[in-house]
Amino acid sequence: MNSNAEFDLIVYGATGYTGRLVAEYLAQRYGIGGDVKWAMAGRSAAKLAQVRDEMGAPGDTPMVVADADDAAELDAMVRRAKAIVTTVGPYQLYGDKLVAACAAAGTDYLDLCGEPNWMAQVIATHDAAAKASGARILHSCGFDSIPFELGVYFVEEAAKAKLGGPVPRVKGRLRAMQGGLSGGTAASGAATMAAIQKDPSLIALMMNPFALTPGFQGPDQPPGNAVEHDPDLGVDVGPFMMAAINTKNVHRSNALMGHPWGTDFAYDEMSVVVPGAPIEFTGMGEGMPKPGEGPSKAEREAGFYDIAFIGIARDGRKVRVSVKGDRDPGYGSTSKMLAEAAICLIKDRPDLGGGVWTPGAAMGMKLVDRLQANAGLTFAVES
């Protein structure tokens, strides 16, 4: 962490839809120049000033201009902050220079990436440099994958308390959700598909639950690719579109922590099937928002999600927890999670060493507690 920096964090991409939500959240909860010192950043000073005024932030809100393609501007920006929070995706198109700058400067980096092909590349390219400089690089600090990664962490903690030890099998089940993916998420998916068409070898990476644990390959995992009856919930469940990224982050967490859940740990994610209509993100297909677009404030506030995690011990005993969010997953909840993850990292884990981390492995219960206190998430033991 760049401990002598001018700012605690800089929101890069603050003129975009999700970046603006992060800036609005910080302005409303923490103000300007208070306990959390932060700045807005983007390519255009005029656009930054316009967004600042539109969201009602004070005129003295700090602003930083930097272009994602200009290595010198990015380098100057990252040296001014303890952490960079970036919403400028698809990250495989726009993220390389920023990650490199942070890893070199010892500046923490947090994003919303759900692009496993690029994340694997970052681990291979920048993990050693980040460890050397002290930079903590954290991907997937939004709906993918914090509620899922921390949900597994939380159910394992509950298993230790209730069952006397961690469990080797966890099921993640999306029980209910209202709200949609962001336009940026859709663009990231399109960029990943384009990358696979250019390099078909990426298909194997996308299919491998251990693609983000270089040097470790665990056992075969439950496929989760067909509708089945879940006896623990008493309902039918079907494939969940975000499982491909979330499961990889969960296995990386386990590996980063030294496999406390076992080297034979098994995890899958599925979503509850409503008769006649499987649960899925609204706005898929033709109606998907473009990057920079998204739902109204009322629509964001009407959104929610409810995820169950069932931990199963070797002797069959079980523990069940829930993770719930009070806003739509893709925007309202994600923007709060990203902001609080950055604050937790710099305020609550200053002594954590550098490298490419996951939020759960890096912050654990400290992040659970902060999200419950500030970001509208609820973690609860159900049985």
GROMACS .gro file of C-alpha atoms in nm:
model
  383
    1MET     CA    1   0.000   0.000   0.000
    2ASN     CA    2   0.121   0.348  -0.092
    3SER     CA    3   0.092   0.468   0.269
    4ASN     CA    4   0.208   0.831   0.227
    5ALA     CA    5  -0.036   0.910  -0.054
    6GLU     CA    6  -0.246   1.225  -0.085
    7PHE     CA    7  -0.573   1.029  -0.116
    8ASP     CA    8  -0.703   0.711   0.046
    9LEU     CA    9  -0.869   0.616  -0.281
   10ILE     CA   10  -0.934   0.746  -0.631
   11VAL     CA   11  -1.245   0.638  -0.823
   12TYR     CA   12  -1.127   0.588  -1.180
   13GLY     CA   13  -1.411   0.594  -1.430
   14ALA     CA   14  -1.624   0.828  -1.217
   15THR     CA   15  -1.799   0.970  -1.525
   16GLY     CA   16  -1.932   0.624  -1.621
   17TYR     CA   17  -2.258   0.483  -1.488
   18THR     CA   18  -2.121   0.256  -1.215
   19GLY     CA   19  -1.823   0.476  -1.132
   20ARG     CA   20  -2.059   0.765  -1.074
   21LEU     CA   21  -2.262   0.552  -0.832
   22VAL     CA   22  -1.943   0.475  -0.638
   23ALA     CA   23  -1.860   0.848  -0.622
   24GLU     CA   24  -2.215   0.935  -0.514
   25TYR     CA   25  -2.198   0.675  -0.238
   26LEU     CA   26  -1.865   0.807  -0.110
   27ALA     CA   27  -1.988   1.168  -0.119
   28GLN     CA   28  -2.307   1.083   0.069
   29ARG     CA   29  -2.155   0.854   0.334
   30TYR     CA   30  -1.809   1.000   0.386
   31GLY     CA   31  -1.824   1.356   0.250
   32ILE     CA   32  -1.518   1.535   0.113
   33GLY     CA   33  -1.186   1.557   0.295
   34GLY     CA   34  -1.314   1.372   0.603
   35ASP     CA   35  -1.214   1.035   0.746
   36VAL     CA   36  -1.196   0.892   0.391
   37LYS     CA   37  -1.002   1.116   0.152
   38TRP     CA   38  -1.102   1.036  -0.205
   39ALA     CA   39  -1.105   1.183  -0.554
   40MET     CA   40  -1.290   1.137  -0.882
   41ALA     CA   41  -1.086   1.047  -1.189
   42GLY     CA   42  -1.149   1.010  -1.562
   43ARG     CA   43  -1.031   1.116  -1.906
   44SER     CA   44  -1.202   1.455  -1.920
   45ALA     CA   45  -1.185   1.736  -1.664
   46ALA     CA   46  -1.499   1.894  -1.810
   47LYS     CA   47  -1.697   1.569  -1.786
   48LEU     CA   48  -1.574   1.511  -1.430
   49ALA     CA   49  -1.691   1.860  -1.329
   50GLN     CA   50  -2.027   1.801  -1.498
   51VAL     CA   51  -2.082   1.471  -1.315
   52ARG     CA   52  -1.968   1.625  -0.986
   53ASP     CA   53  -2.225   1.903  -1.023
   54GLU     CA   54  -2.504   1.670  -1.142
   55MET     CA   55  -2.466   1.444  -0.840
   56GLY     CA   56  -2.459   1.739  -0.602
   57ALA     CA   57  -2.106   1.683  -0.472
   58PRO     CA   58  -1.923   1.987  -0.329
   59GLY     CA   59  -1.732   2.211  -0.569
   60ASP     CA   60  -1.407   2.125  -0.393
   61THR     CA   61  -1.438   1.751  -0.467
   62PRO     CA   62  -1.087   1.656  -0.588
   63MET     CA   63  -1.062   1.555  -0.954
   64VAL     CA   64  -0.780   1.377  -1.136
   65VAL     CA   65  -0.746   1.351  -1.515
   66ALA     CA   66  -0.590   1.036  -1.660
   67ASP     CA   67  -0.638   0.844  -1.986
   68ALA     CA   68  -0.643   0.463  -1.972
   69ASP     CA   69  -0.403   0.452  -2.269
   70ASP     CA   70  -0.152   0.702  -2.129
   71ALA     CA   71   0.096   0.518  -1.906
   72ALA     CA   72   0.253   0.839  -1.776
   73GLU     CA   73  -0.082   0.985  -1.670
   74LEU     CA   74  -0.181   0.658  -1.503
   75ASP     CA   75   0.152   0.639  -1.322
   76ALA     CA   76   0.110   0.994  -1.192
   77MET     CA   77  -0.245   0.915  -1.076
   78VAL     CA   78  -0.166   0.592  -0.891
   79ARG     CA   79   0.116   0.757  -0.696
   80ARG     CA   80  -0.138   1.000  -0.546
   81ALA     CA   81  -0.354   0.728  -0.386
   82LYS     CA   82  -0.335   0.440  -0.142
   83ALA     CA   83  -0.590   0.257  -0.359
   84ILE     CA   84  -0.736   0.291  -0.708
   85VAL     CA   85  -1.095   0.180  -0.753
   86THR     CA   86  -1.164   0.130  -1.123
   87THR     CA   87  -1.490   0.074  -1.307
   88VAL     CA   88  -1.331   0.119  -1.652
   89GLY     CA   89  -1.399  -0.206  -1.832
   90PRO     CA   90  -1.392  -0.438  -2.013
   91TYR     CA   91  -1.074  -0.476  -1.815
   92GLN     CA   92  -0.908  -0.700  -2.074
   93LEU     CA   93  -0.934  -0.403  -2.313
   94TYR     CA   94  -0.863  -0.112  -2.078
   95GLY     CA   95  -0.706  -0.251  -1.762
   96ASP     CA   96  -0.352  -0.363  -1.847
   97LYS     CA   97  -0.167  -0.034  -1.804
   98LEU     CA   98  -0.349   0.056  -1.482
   99VAL     CA   99  -0.276  -0.278  -1.313
  100ALA     CA  100   0.088  -0.253  -1.421
  101ALA     CA  101   0.114   0.101  -1.281
  102CYS     CA  102  -0.037  -0.002  -0.946
  103ALA     CA  103   0.180  -0.314  -0.916
  104ALA     CA  104   0.492  -0.108  -0.986
  105ALA     CA  105   0.404   0.179  -0.751
  106GLY     CA  106   0.281  -0.026  -0.455
  107THR     CA  107  -0.070   0.116  -0.490
  108ASP     CA  108  -0.369  -0.103  -0.411
  109TYR     CA  109  -0.603  -0.182  -0.702
  110LEU     CA  110  -0.970  -0.291  -0.687
  111ASP     CA  111  -1.205  -0.358  -0.978
  112LEU     CA  112  -1.534  -0.527  -1.072
  113CYS     CA  113  -1.375  -0.776  -1.311
  114GLY     CA  114  -1.560  -1.092  -1.404
  115GLU     CA  115  -1.323  -1.184  -1.691
  116PRO     CA  116  -1.134  -1.501  -1.584
  117ASN     CA  117  -0.913  -1.501  -1.894
  118TRP     CA  118  -0.773  -1.157  -1.803
  119MET     CA  119  -0.759  -1.230  -1.430
  120ALA     CA  120  -0.544  -1.537  -1.496
  121GLN     CA  121  -0.317  -1.320  -1.710
  122VAL     CA  122  -0.287  -1.060  -1.430
  123ILE     CA  123  -0.191  -1.330  -1.178
  124ALA     CA  124   0.076  -1.465  -1.414
  125THR     CA  125   0.211  -1.122  -1.509
  126HIS     CA  126   0.180  -0.904  -1.199
  127ASP     CA  127   0.156  -1.118  -0.883
  128ALA     CA  128   0.533  -1.121  -0.824
  129ALA     CA  129   0.568  -0.746  -0.886
  130ALA     CA  130   0.276  -0.671  -0.654
  131LYS     CA  131   0.427  -0.886  -0.381
  132ALA     CA  132   0.756  -0.701  -0.420
  133SER     CA  133   0.600  -0.351  -0.411
  134GLY     CA  134   0.331  -0.425  -0.152
  135ALA     CA  135   0.043  -0.353  -0.391
  136ARG     CA  136  -0.271  -0.555  -0.316
  137ILE     CA  137  -0.453  -0.633  -0.644
  138LEU     CA  138  -0.818  -0.732  -0.593
  139HIS     CA  139  -1.054  -0.830  -0.873
  140SER     CA  140  -1.427  -0.906  -0.858
  141CYS     CA  141  -1.524  -0.660  -0.582
  142GLY     CA  142  -1.892  -0.639  -0.683
  143PHE     CA  143  -2.186  -0.879  -0.709
  144ASP     CA  144  -1.937  -1.104  -0.877
  145SER     CA  145  -1.801  -1.224  -0.654
  146ILE     CA  146  -1.819  -1.071  -0.305
  147PRO     CA  147  -2.158  -1.209  -0.186
  148PHE     CA  148  -2.060  -1.556  -0.307
  149GLU     CA  149  -1.697  -1.560  -0.199
  150LEU     CA  150  -1.783  -1.414   0.143
  151GLY     CA  151  -2.091  -1.637   0.164
  152VAL     CA  152  -1.867  -1.943   0.144
  153TYR     CA  153  -1.628  -1.787   0.396
  154PHE     CA  154  -1.921  -1.713   0.631
  155VAL     CA  155  -2.073  -2.061   0.607
  156GLU     CA  156  -1.731  -2.213   0.678
  157GLU     CA  157  -1.698  -1.993   0.988
  158ALA     CA  158  -2.048  -2.102   1.092
  159ALA     CA  159  -1.949  -2.466   1.036
  160LYS     CA  160  -1.647  -2.424   1.264
  161ALA     CA  161  -1.872  -2.282   1.536
  162LYS     CA  162  -2.162  -2.525   1.495
  163LEU     CA  163  -2.001  -2.844   1.365
  164GLY     CA  164  -1.655  -2.814   1.513
  165GLY     CA  165  -1.461  -2.765   1.192
  166PRO     CA  166  -1.475  -2.656   0.828
  167VAL     CA  167  -1.676  -2.855   0.574
  168PRO     CA  168  -1.547  -3.000   0.245
  169ARG     CA  169  -1.868  -2.935   0.048
  170VAL     CA  170  -2.061  -2.608   0.006
  171LYS     CA  171  -2.358  -2.532  -0.218
  172GLY     CA  172  -2.442  -2.176  -0.321
  173ARG     CA  173  -2.806  -2.125  -0.423
  174LEU     CA  174  -2.953  -1.800  -0.554
  175ARG     CA  175  -3.302  -1.807  -0.404
  176ALA     CA  176  -3.439  -1.475  -0.530
  177MET     CA  177  -3.323  -1.163  -0.709
  178GLN     CA  178  -3.461  -0.849  -0.867
  179GLY     CA  179  -3.241  -0.632  -1.085
  180GLY     CA  180  -3.004  -0.666  -1.375
  181LEU     CA  181  -2.651  -0.683  -1.499
  182SER     CA  182  -2.474  -0.361  -1.582
  183GLY     CA  183  -2.401  -0.261  -1.941
  184GLY     CA  184  -2.032  -0.288  -1.850
  185THR     CA  185  -2.082  -0.650  -1.745
  186ALA     CA  186  -2.248  -0.724  -2.079
  187ALA     CA  187  -1.958  -0.560  -2.261
  188SER     CA  188  -1.710  -0.764  -2.058
  189GLY     CA  189  -1.890  -1.082  -2.158
  190ALA     CA  190  -1.876  -0.981  -2.523
  191ALA     CA  191  -1.504  -0.903  -2.496
  192THR     CA  192  -1.440  -1.244  -2.338
  193MET     CA  193  -1.631  -1.419  -2.617
  194ALA     CA  194  -1.429  -1.226  -2.875
  195ALA     CA  195  -1.106  -1.330  -2.700
  196ILE     CA  196  -1.213  -1.695  -2.707
  197GLN     CA  197  -1.290  -1.676  -3.080
  198LYS     CA  198  -0.940  -1.537  -3.136
  199ASP     CA  199  -0.777  -1.793  -2.903
  200PRO     CA  200  -0.983  -2.114  -2.864
  201SER     CA  201  -0.742  -2.243  -2.598
  202LEU     CA  202  -0.917  -2.004  -2.357
  203ILE     CA  203  -1.218  -2.238  -2.358
  204ALA     CA  204  -1.029  -2.480  -2.132
  205LEU     CA  205  -0.947  -2.195  -1.893
  206MET     CA  206  -1.310  -2.081  -1.880
  207MET     CA  207  -1.426  -2.437  -1.806
  208ASN     CA  208  -1.167  -2.502  -1.532
  209PRO     CA  209  -1.284  -2.415  -1.177
  210PHE     CA  210  -0.914  -2.395  -1.079
  211ALA     CA  211  -0.808  -2.157  -1.356
  212LEU     CA  212  -0.711  -1.894  -1.096
  213THR     CA  213  -0.509  -2.128  -0.872
  214PRO     CA  214  -0.187  -2.173  -1.071
  215GLY     CA  215   0.003  -2.476  -0.949
  216PHE     CA  216  -0.302  -2.634  -0.787
  217GLN     CA  217  -0.569  -2.846  -0.953
  218GLY     CA  218  -0.839  -2.977  -0.721
  219PRO     CA  219  -1.087  -3.261  -0.769
  220ASP     CA  220  -1.372  -3.270  -1.019
  221GLN     CA  221  -1.648  -3.029  -0.917
  222PRO     CA  222  -2.028  -3.067  -0.931
  223PRO     CA  223  -2.128  -2.962  -1.285
  224GLY     CA  224  -2.434  -2.751  -1.199
  225ASN     CA  225  -2.531  -2.748  -1.566
  226ALA     CA  226  -2.875  -2.914  -1.556
  227VAL     CA  227  -3.198  -2.869  -1.363
  228GLU     CA  228  -3.209  -3.088  -1.053
  229HIS     CA  229  -3.397  -3.113  -0.726
  230ASP     CA  230  -3.217  -2.969  -0.424
  231PRO     CA  231  -3.328  -3.165  -0.115
  232ASP     CA  232  -3.180  -2.906   0.123
  233LEU     CA  233  -3.406  -2.629  -0.010
  234GLY     CA  234  -3.689  -2.853  -0.129
  235VAL     CA  235  -3.697  -2.688  -0.473
  236ASP     CA  236  -3.563  -2.737  -0.824
  237VAL     CA  237  -3.246  -2.552  -0.914
  238GLY     CA  238  -3.084  -2.482  -1.249
  239PRO     CA  239  -2.766  -2.338  -1.401
  240PHE     CA  240  -2.654  -1.996  -1.277
  241MET     CA  241  -2.479  -1.779  -1.535
  242MET     CA  242  -2.227  -1.629  -1.289
  243ALA     CA  243  -2.106  -1.962  -1.150
  244ALA     CA  244  -1.820  -1.975  -1.401
  245ILE     CA  245  -1.650  -1.672  -1.243
  246ASN     CA  246  -1.764  -1.707  -0.881
  247THR     CA  247  -1.649  -2.066  -0.837
  248LYS     CA  248  -1.301  -1.973  -0.964
  249ASN     CA  249  -1.275  -1.691  -0.708
  250VAL     CA  250  -1.393  -1.919  -0.426
  251HIS     CA  251  -1.127  -2.178  -0.509
  252ARG     CA  252  -0.862  -1.905  -0.532
  253SER     CA  253  -0.966  -1.783  -0.186
  254ASN     CA  254  -0.927  -2.131  -0.042
  255ALA     CA  255  -0.582  -2.162  -0.203
  256LEU     CA  256  -0.462  -1.818  -0.092
  257MET     CA  257  -0.554  -1.898   0.269
  258GLY     CA  258  -0.365  -2.229   0.260
  259HIS     CA  259  -0.666  -2.455   0.189
  260PRO     CA  260  -0.839  -2.430   0.529
  261TRP     CA  261  -1.146  -2.593   0.370
  262GLY     CA  262  -0.940  -2.881   0.235
  263THR     CA  263  -0.763  -2.959  -0.091
  264ASP     CA  264  -1.067  -3.174  -0.181
  265PHE     CA  265  -1.311  -2.883  -0.130
  266ALA     CA  266  -1.612  -2.891  -0.364
  267TYR     CA  267  -1.838  -2.595  -0.447
  268ASP     CA  268  -2.111  -2.524  -0.698
  269GLU     CA  269  -2.367  -2.249  -0.762
  270MET     CA  270  -2.717  -2.281  -0.899
  271SER     CA  271  -3.033  -2.072  -0.899
  272VAL     CA  272  -3.380  -2.167  -0.783
  273VAL     CA  273  -3.612  -2.243  -1.074
  274VAL     CA  274  -3.950  -2.071  -1.060
  275PRO     CA  275  -4.209  -2.294  -1.236
  276GLY     CA  276  -4.238  -2.176  -1.595
  277ALA     CA  277  -3.959  -1.918  -1.566
  278PRO     CA  278  -3.607  -1.977  -1.439
  279ILE     CA  279  -3.466  -1.693  -1.230
  280GLU     CA  280  -3.229  -1.489  -1.441
  281PHE     CA  281  -3.101  -1.138  -1.468
  282THR     CA  282  -3.360  -0.899  -1.608
  283GLY     CA  283  -3.259  -0.709  -1.917
  284MET     CA  284  -3.076  -0.992  -2.090
  285GLY     CA  285  -3.074  -1.013  -2.464
  286GLU     CA  286  -3.208  -0.732  -2.679
  287GLY     CA  287  -3.280  -0.499  -2.388
  288MET     CA  288  -2.931  -0.506  -2.234
  289PRO     CA  289  -2.806  -0.160  -2.139
  290LYS     CA  290  -2.499  -0.026  -2.313
  291PRO     CA  291  -2.192   0.066  -2.107
  292GLY     CA  292  -2.274   0.388  -1.924
  293GLU     CA  293  -2.647   0.311  -1.911
  294GLY     CA  294  -2.849   0.156  -1.632
  295PRO     CA  295  -3.170   0.155  -1.428
  296SER     CA  296  -3.327   0.451  -1.252
  297LYS     CA  297  -3.267   0.525  -0.885
  298ALA     CA  298  -3.614   0.384  -0.805
  299GLU     CA  299  -3.537   0.064  -0.994
  300ARG     CA  300  -3.203   0.026  -0.817
  301GLU     CA  301  -3.365   0.075  -0.477
  302ALA     CA  302  -3.641  -0.177  -0.559
  303GLY     CA  303  -3.382  -0.443  -0.633
  304PHE     CA  304  -3.253  -0.711  -0.395
  305TYR     CA  305  -3.096  -1.056  -0.379
  306ASP     CA  306  -3.108  -1.357  -0.147
  307ILE     CA  307  -2.847  -1.633  -0.160
  308ALA     CA  308  -2.834  -1.946   0.055
  309PHE     CA  309  -2.514  -2.138   0.133
  310ILE     CA  310  -2.534  -2.494   0.262
  311GLY     CA  311  -2.223  -2.645   0.419
  312ILE     CA  312  -2.211  -3.024   0.439
  313ALA     CA  313  -1.970  -3.209   0.670
  314ARG     CA  314  -1.820  -3.549   0.587
  315ASP     CA  315  -2.061  -3.714   0.833
  316GLY     CA  316  -2.362  -3.549   0.668
  317ARG     CA  317  -2.428  -3.278   0.925
  318LYS     CA  318  -2.520  -2.944   0.773
  319VAL     CA  319  -2.520  -2.571   0.837
  320ARG     CA  320  -2.706  -2.310   0.631
  321VAL     CA  321  -2.648  -1.935   0.607
  322SER     CA  322  -2.788  -1.655   0.393
  323VAL     CA  323  -2.642  -1.348   0.226
  324LYS     CA  324  -2.891  -1.078   0.129
  325GLY     CA  325  -2.854  -0.739  -0.037
  326ASP     CA  326  -3.088  -0.441  -0.023
  327ARG     CA  327  -3.031  -0.303  -0.375
  328ASP     CA  328  -3.021  -0.438  -0.729
  329PRO     CA  329  -2.712  -0.654  -0.765
  330GLY     CA  330  -2.552  -0.508  -1.078
  331TYR     CA  331  -2.548  -0.143  -0.978
  332GLY     CA  332  -2.684  -0.031  -0.641
  333SER     CA  333  -2.530  -0.307  -0.432
  334THR     CA  334  -2.215  -0.344  -0.642
  335SER     CA  335  -2.121   0.024  -0.612
  336LYS     CA  336  -2.145   0.009  -0.231
  337MET     CA  337  -1.948  -0.317  -0.211
  338LEU     CA  338  -1.665  -0.183  -0.427
  339ALA     CA  339  -1.632   0.137  -0.221
  340GLU     CA  340  -1.641  -0.042   0.115
  341ALA     CA  341  -1.398  -0.312   0.000
  342ALA     CA  342  -1.143  -0.042  -0.083
  343ILE     CA  343  -1.194   0.136   0.251
  344CYS     CA  344  -1.172  -0.195   0.440
  345LEU     CA  345  -0.848  -0.286   0.262
  346ILE     CA  346  -0.669   0.040   0.342
  347LYS     CA  347  -0.820   0.106   0.686
  348ASP     CA  348  -0.862  -0.243   0.834
  349ARG     CA  349  -0.585  -0.446   0.663
  350PRO     CA  350  -0.285  -0.211   0.630
  351ASP     CA  351  -0.041  -0.490   0.720
  352LEU     CA  352  -0.161  -0.737   0.454
  353GLY     CA  353   0.118  -0.815   0.210
  354GLY     CA  354   0.109  -0.748  -0.162
  355GLY     CA  355  -0.003  -0.975  -0.442
  356VAL     CA  356  -0.317  -1.065  -0.638
  357TRP     CA  357  -0.572  -1.136  -0.366
  358THR     CA  358  -0.943  -1.209  -0.349
  359PRO     CA  359  -1.159  -0.987  -0.123
  360GLY     CA  360  -1.249  -1.274   0.110
  361ALA     CA  361  -0.898  -1.406   0.154
  362ALA     CA  362  -0.766  -1.051   0.203
  363MET     CA  363  -1.028  -0.922   0.448
  364GLY     CA  364  -1.254  -1.203   0.570
  365MET     CA  365  -1.481  -1.110   0.861
  366LYS     CA  366  -1.355  -0.751   0.861
  367LEU     CA  367  -1.521  -0.706   0.521
  368VAL     CA  368  -1.833  -0.896   0.631
  369ASP     CA  369  -1.868  -0.661   0.927
  370ARG     CA  370  -1.812  -0.348   0.715
  371LEU     CA  371  -2.060  -0.455   0.448
  372GLN     CA  372  -2.323  -0.523   0.714
  373ALA     CA  373  -2.259  -0.190   0.885
  374ASN     CA  374  -2.251   0.026   0.573
  375ALA     CA  375  -2.345  -0.143   0.245
  376GLY     CA  376  -2.686  -0.298   0.307
  377LEU     CA  377  -2.574  -0.662   0.313
  378THR     CA  378  -2.697  -0.912   0.572
  379PHE     CA  379  -2.511  -1.231   0.667
  380ALA     CA  380  -2.714  -1.467   0.887
  381VAL     CA  381  -2.699  -1.825   1.014
  382GLU     CA  382  -3.032  -1.993   0.929
  383SER     CA  383  -2.984  -2.345   1.062
   0.00000   0.00000   0.00000
